[in-house]
XYZ file of C-alpha atoms in Angstrom:
408
model
C -23.801 27.043 8.823
C -27.505 26.655 7.941
C -29.289 23.988 5.924
C -29.484 26.296 2.870
C -25.716 26.453 2.455
C -25.190 22.785 3.275
C -27.866 21.762 0.785
C -26.313 23.854 -1.994
C -22.871 22.396 -1.346
C -24.340 18.913 -1.553
C -26.096 19.700 -4.862
C -22.824 20.852 -6.427
C -21.425 17.374 -5.774
C -23.613 15.619 -8.339
C -25.934 17.799 -10.420
C -23.441 19.025 -13.048
C -22.205 15.490 -13.743
C -25.786 14.139 -13.473
C -24.556 11.686 -10.877
C -21.866 10.217 -13.138
C -18.394 9.669 -11.693
C -16.024 12.628 -11.510
C -13.300 13.432 -9.003
C -14.413 16.966 -8.126
C -17.977 15.820 -7.477
C -16.764 13.004 -5.241
C -14.626 15.432 -3.206
C -17.622 17.734 -2.714
C -19.841 14.832 -1.652
C -17.271 13.712 0.918
C -17.043 17.289 2.179
C -20.849 17.364 2.411
C -20.837 14.110 4.367
C -18.472 15.628 6.934
C -20.517 18.820 7.234
C -23.817 16.988 7.641
C -22.297 14.714 10.269
C -21.855 17.701 12.571
C -25.018 19.574 11.577
C -28.120 19.426 13.758
C -31.434 20.234 12.026
C -32.899 23.559 13.105
C -35.383 26.150 11.903
C -34.439 27.926 8.695
C -35.393 31.523 7.944
C -38.086 32.013 5.332
C -35.863 34.507 3.529
C -33.075 31.912 3.239
C -35.464 29.312 1.857
C -36.822 31.830 -0.670
C -33.323 32.500 -1.976
C -32.585 28.776 -1.993
C -35.609 28.294 -4.257
C -34.252 30.913 -6.653
C -30.833 29.226 -6.671
C -32.465 25.831 -7.232
C -34.422 27.018 -10.249
C -31.276 28.621 -11.710
C -29.428 25.327 -11.272
C -32.378 23.517 -12.863
C -32.126 25.795 -15.886
C -28.439 24.920 -16.162
C -28.827 21.148 -15.721
C -32.331 19.881 -16.541
C -33.114 18.822 -20.093
C -35.002 16.118 -21.927
C -32.727 13.191 -22.739
C -34.895 10.769 -24.732
C -35.089 12.045 -27.388
C -32.784 15.020 -26.991
C -34.883 17.400 -29.092
C -33.636 20.979 -29.281
C -37.037 22.680 -29.433
C -38.517 20.655 -26.594
C -35.481 21.341 -24.414
C -35.829 25.017 -25.317
C -39.448 24.856 -24.152
C -38.343 23.297 -20.862
C -35.848 26.133 -20.363
C -38.609 28.633 -21.137
C -40.888 27.143 -18.470
C -38.079 27.070 -15.909
C -37.047 30.634 -16.727
C -40.666 31.759 -16.347
C -40.794 30.059 -12.939
C -37.561 31.847 -11.988
C -38.919 35.260 -12.985
C -42.216 34.672 -11.179
C -40.316 33.598 -8.059
C -37.798 36.432 -8.116
C -40.295 39.230 -8.737
C -43.039 37.574 -6.654
C -45.665 38.595 -9.172
C -47.401 35.223 -9.563
C -49.062 33.053 -6.959
C -48.054 29.605 -5.728
C -50.691 27.753 -7.829
C -49.122 29.078 -11.049
C -45.666 27.808 -10.052
C -47.207 24.425 -9.225
C -49.022 24.420 -12.585
C -45.718 25.103 -14.390
C -44.100 22.200 -12.535
C -46.882 19.805 -13.514
C -46.845 21.043 -17.119
C -43.135 20.267 -17.304
C -43.724 16.697 -16.154
C -46.642 16.140 -18.507
C -44.455 17.538 -21.294
C -41.852 14.912 -20.429
C -44.385 12.078 -20.547
C -45.569 13.240 -23.976
C -42.204 13.961 -25.597
C -40.133 11.261 -23.914
C -42.457 8.257 -24.208
C -39.666 5.661 -24.370
C -36.670 6.730 -22.261
C -33.708 4.455 -22.908
C -33.328 3.101 -19.417
C -34.300 -0.314 -18.083
C -36.187 1.032 -15.040
C -38.889 2.560 -17.220
C -39.517 -0.632 -19.204
C -39.533 -2.784 -16.081
C -42.253 -0.673 -14.479
C -44.218 -0.364 -17.707
C -44.108 -4.005 -18.835
C -44.250 -5.946 -15.541
C -48.004 -5.274 -15.043
C -48.701 -6.538 -18.571
C -46.804 -9.755 -17.885
C -48.680 -10.207 -14.617
C -52.030 -9.644 -16.327
C -51.139 -12.333 -18.886
C -50.238 -14.804 -16.152
C -46.495 -14.511 -16.799
C -44.219 -14.231 -13.788
C -42.630 -10.732 -13.940
C -39.516 -12.167 -12.295
C -39.141 -14.735 -15.096
C -40.003 -12.490 -18.057
C -37.764 -10.914 -20.687
C -38.158 -7.148 -20.960
C -37.415 -4.660 -23.742
C -33.700 -4.638 -24.477
C -32.065 -1.291 -23.758
C -28.372 -1.958 -23.189
C -26.047 -3.751 -25.544
C -24.733 -7.074 -24.187
C -27.252 -7.001 -21.304
C -30.126 -9.480 -21.355
C -33.131 -7.848 -19.624
C -34.295 -10.980 -17.820
C -34.576 -9.311 -14.423
C -37.121 -7.351 -12.391
C -35.040 -5.977 -9.563
C -37.734 -4.494 -7.296
C -40.205 -6.003 -4.865
C -43.822 -6.760 -5.910
C -45.548 -3.640 -4.533
C -43.793 -1.645 -7.238
C -45.678 -3.729 -9.810
C -48.997 -3.355 -7.973
C -48.725 0.407 -7.425
C -47.745 1.210 -11.012
C -50.228 -1.215 -12.640
C -53.216 1.181 -13.026
C -51.019 3.789 -14.682
C -49.083 1.407 -16.913
C -52.189 -0.417 -18.113
C -54.774 2.376 -18.286
C -52.623 5.403 -19.131
C -49.766 3.607 -20.874
C -47.044 5.177 -18.739
C -46.053 4.356 -15.136
C -44.758 7.878 -14.541
C -48.277 9.244 -14.055
C -48.124 7.754 -10.551
C -45.178 9.991 -9.679
C -47.273 13.068 -10.442
C -49.734 11.901 -7.772
C -46.845 11.234 -5.386
C -45.863 14.900 -5.603
C -49.393 15.763 -4.497
C -48.952 13.403 -1.538
C -45.678 15.094 -0.612
C -47.375 18.485 -0.728
C -50.178 17.204 1.501
C -47.635 15.996 4.076
C -45.793 19.325 4.061
C -48.971 21.415 4.125
C -50.439 19.451 7.040
C -47.176 19.565 8.992
C -45.894 23.145 8.701
C -47.807 25.844 10.576
C -46.390 28.659 8.451
C -48.178 28.120 5.127
C -45.769 30.379 3.232
C -42.919 28.134 4.351
C -44.885 25.029 3.411
C -45.255 26.375 -0.124
C -41.547 27.162 -0.412
C -40.541 23.734 0.906
C -42.752 21.980 -1.628
C -41.447 24.137 -4.473
C -37.876 23.295 -3.434
C -38.731 19.639 -4.004
C -40.733 20.324 -7.179
C -37.945 22.445 -8.720
C -34.993 20.524 -7.375
C -32.160 20.368 -9.930
C -32.328 17.140 -11.983
C -35.825 16.361 -10.679
C -37.030 16.354 -14.290
C -34.291 13.894 -15.241
C -35.259 11.543 -12.409
C -38.919 11.879 -13.394
C -38.176 11.221 -17.066
C -36.235 8.052 -16.358
C -38.952 6.731 -14.072
C -36.858 6.022 -10.990
C -38.710 4.689 -7.941
C -37.127 7.224 -5.610
C -39.993 9.699 -6.148
C -42.428 7.070 -4.870
C -40.100 6.147 -1.995
C -39.905 9.796 -0.946
C -43.690 9.917 -0.756
C -43.938 6.708 1.266
C -41.204 7.608 3.772
C -42.579 11.132 4.215
C -46.042 9.695 4.817
C -44.670 7.320 7.458
C -43.102 10.192 9.407
C -46.247 12.295 9.055
C -48.491 9.503 10.350
C -46.189 9.021 13.336
C -46.360 12.771 14.004
C -50.172 12.619 14.261
C -50.076 9.467 16.426
C -51.262 7.080 13.703
C -48.545 4.488 14.329
C -50.621 1.528 13.149
C -51.323 3.164 9.798
C -47.639 4.187 9.563
C -46.702 0.521 10.100
C -48.964 -0.465 7.200
C -47.357 2.141 4.929
C -43.991 0.763 6.026
C -45.106 -2.670 4.778
C -45.841 -1.132 1.377
C -42.449 0.624 1.342
C -40.583 -2.553 2.312
C -42.354 -4.528 -0.400
C -41.557 -1.855 -3.004
C -37.755 -1.631 -2.923
C -35.130 -3.501 -0.931
C -33.307 -0.378 0.253
C -36.273 0.450 2.476
C -35.226 -2.321 4.854
C -32.215 -0.203 5.744
C -34.395 2.495 7.337
C -36.127 0.187 9.847
C -33.680 1.024 12.701
C -34.597 4.708 12.324
C -38.237 3.896 13.099
C -37.752 1.136 15.648
C -38.341 3.251 18.748
C -41.169 5.185 17.111
C -43.070 2.202 15.718
C -41.966 -1.216 16.837
C -41.798 -1.035 20.592
C -45.442 -1.939 20.221
C -45.530 -5.569 19.031
C -48.809 -5.220 17.183
C -47.154 -2.766 14.801
C -44.595 -5.421 13.902
C -47.436 -7.668 12.820
C -49.093 -4.834 10.905
C -45.876 -4.462 8.919
C -44.780 -8.090 8.651
C -48.097 -9.755 7.709
C -48.959 -7.488 4.720
C -45.344 -7.674 3.544
C -45.515 -11.469 3.504
C -48.938 -11.463 1.819
C -47.546 -9.291 -0.980
C -44.224 -11.065 -1.540
C -44.992 -14.732 -0.777
C -47.042 -15.460 -3.947
C -44.113 -14.329 -6.118
C -41.668 -16.177 -3.894
C -43.614 -19.417 -4.362
C -44.270 -18.798 -8.057
C -40.578 -19.206 -8.861
C -38.233 -18.986 -5.894
C -35.065 -19.132 -7.980
C -36.015 -16.242 -10.274
C -37.357 -14.147 -7.409
C -34.169 -14.662 -5.396
C -31.925 -13.930 -8.359
C -33.727 -10.734 -9.359
C -34.277 -9.169 -5.946
C -31.447 -10.428 -3.708
C -28.600 -11.985 -5.692
C -28.699 -9.208 -8.313
C -28.578 -6.583 -5.578
C -25.365 -7.912 -4.044
C -23.711 -8.840 -7.342
C -24.672 -5.860 -9.461
C -21.075 -5.019 -10.326
C -20.585 -8.526 -11.738
C -23.845 -8.572 -13.710
C -23.944 -4.961 -14.908
C -20.268 -4.360 -15.605
C -21.297 -1.646 -18.077
C -22.410 0.566 -15.161
C -19.632 -0.003 -12.642
C -17.375 2.815 -13.831
C -20.166 5.403 -13.894
C -20.973 5.200 -10.189
C -20.152 8.330 -8.193
C -18.578 6.918 -5.044
C -15.439 5.574 -3.369
C -15.762 2.096 -4.886
C -15.529 3.443 -8.428
C -12.677 5.739 -7.417
C -10.638 2.750 -6.171
C -11.432 0.787 -9.330
C -10.340 3.626 -11.580
C -7.193 4.666 -9.702
C -5.587 1.557 -8.201
C -7.719 -1.099 -9.955
C -8.906 -2.506 -6.644
C -12.459 -3.771 -6.279
C -13.599 -3.580 -2.618
C -16.661 -5.700 -3.379
C -14.336 -8.625 -4.002
C -14.007 -8.776 -0.224
C -16.514 -11.366 1.097
C -19.675 -9.747 2.500
C -18.208 -6.287 1.851
C -21.545 -4.366 1.650
C -22.803 -6.071 4.800
C -19.601 -5.263 6.689
C -19.758 -1.601 5.694
C -23.444 -1.513 6.615
C -22.696 -2.834 10.101
C -19.939 -0.264 10.564
C -22.272 2.563 9.543
C -25.020 1.373 11.895
C -22.425 1.196 14.693
C -21.390 4.793 14.013
C -25.071 5.806 14.037
C -25.896 4.112 17.345
C -25.681 7.267 19.488
C -27.479 9.339 16.878
C -30.345 6.808 16.852
C -30.640 6.846 20.651
C -31.123 10.605 20.831
C -33.107 10.869 17.585
C -36.400 12.763 17.622
C -39.068 12.852 14.940
C -37.757 16.260 13.877
C -34.494 14.842 12.595
C -35.520 11.350 11.454
C -35.463 12.130 7.731
C -32.205 14.043 8.104
C -30.587 11.020 9.773
C -31.883 8.733 7.021
C -30.418 11.098 4.408
C -27.061 11.073 6.162
C -27.192 7.292 6.464
C -27.968 6.780 2.762
C -25.184 9.169 1.752
C -22.700 7.212 3.888
C -23.950 3.878 2.562
C -23.904 4.819 -1.113
C -20.498 6.470 -0.949
C -18.804 3.463 0.641
C -20.868 0.298 0.258
C -22.655 0.123 -3.091
C -23.022 1.762 -6.480
C -24.408 5.302 -6.439
C -26.236 7.157 -9.203
C -28.353 10.260 -9.660
C -31.567 8.731 -8.278
C -29.891 7.922 -4.935
C -28.483 11.433 -4.560
C -31.858 12.862 -5.620
C -33.654 11.021 -2.802
C -31.106 12.200 -0.244
C -31.516 15.831 -1.347
C -35.299 15.575 -1.055
C -35.067 14.052 2.411
C -32.908 16.987 3.526
C -35.548 19.443 2.352
C -38.655 17.682 3.617
C -37.027 17.143 7.020
C -37.327 20.903 7.420
C -41.104 20.423 7.439
C -40.839 18.310 10.581
C -38.406 20.771 12.150
C -41.026 23.451 11.464
C -43.689 21.370 13.214
C -42.194 22.517 16.523
C -44.118 25.739 16.058
C -47.272 24.066 14.695
């Protein structure tokens, strides 16, 4: 079985429910996990990838829509753009730049017609820079209230997320403009890595037209930025720029906590050289320490305690998660996270199962292994929503770029 079929099976597990819990989706995701466990990344035929792009755009037409506000005419316009992209792709009448232009137009349309998506992530990224500029600790501030019975007194990401989104939140009024630039970074990585430029175009379009990519963009999730950072790290390693890759790793680690989980996948490629440890550790400390000293209690609560006690704090979201934890809650009313150190225990088990895979890992399957790891972790150890599954799907696609580099 090739990556095209495996990728499609994986998509069916979450796109139609938009990452919200359902039994059939969970079964498909478990099936995908088994299939990917035995799959070894290899070259994919250009013809297969071309058909996968057509399937992806069709699935986007079926699933992508503007949520906030859910305006009929704007959603109709989105469908029109996606249908146009499908026709151009199928009949091969229009060039790659036009398909890219359609993709960017869709995202600009979202910024214009969904200026206030009703999700806390968006308001955190938009308002944190304003608090910082006013001398207010973002980890102690109260943000715009979105959810009933939830006090938005938390900023659950690390400080680099504030720094990176600041120019766009303050100058352009919307943090999501940064994600448009991130897509350009992803294209640069793919274009510079893949020798076959036709394949590089298809791989980028698969990411640009991935089902639910517009939803993830609209809601402002950080996973688009994380995809860019992780892809850049692998690219810099591929061109022997390990020191610069270590610096980008520092930015990734100081952006979102989940990035710490990928360190073992880069240990042999980056950190056998001690100087690279310093290049990562020192900038990370320089970025996070001021906020840690500003108010240790608030920083700890927002970034660490909240992470491991999310199901207790955000009880409104627990039953929407698409994973085994929610399944057990719904069926036998058992909460695995009530077990002391449950996420940590599961994490250690997963790393143990990955030990042989890590030993024989090459650069060509690094992103694939990270995708498989995140899928295992989110299905068994923590809550899982559309943005997590979106990142995994993107990692599966962009890993093909580094498989292709064998012929570069």
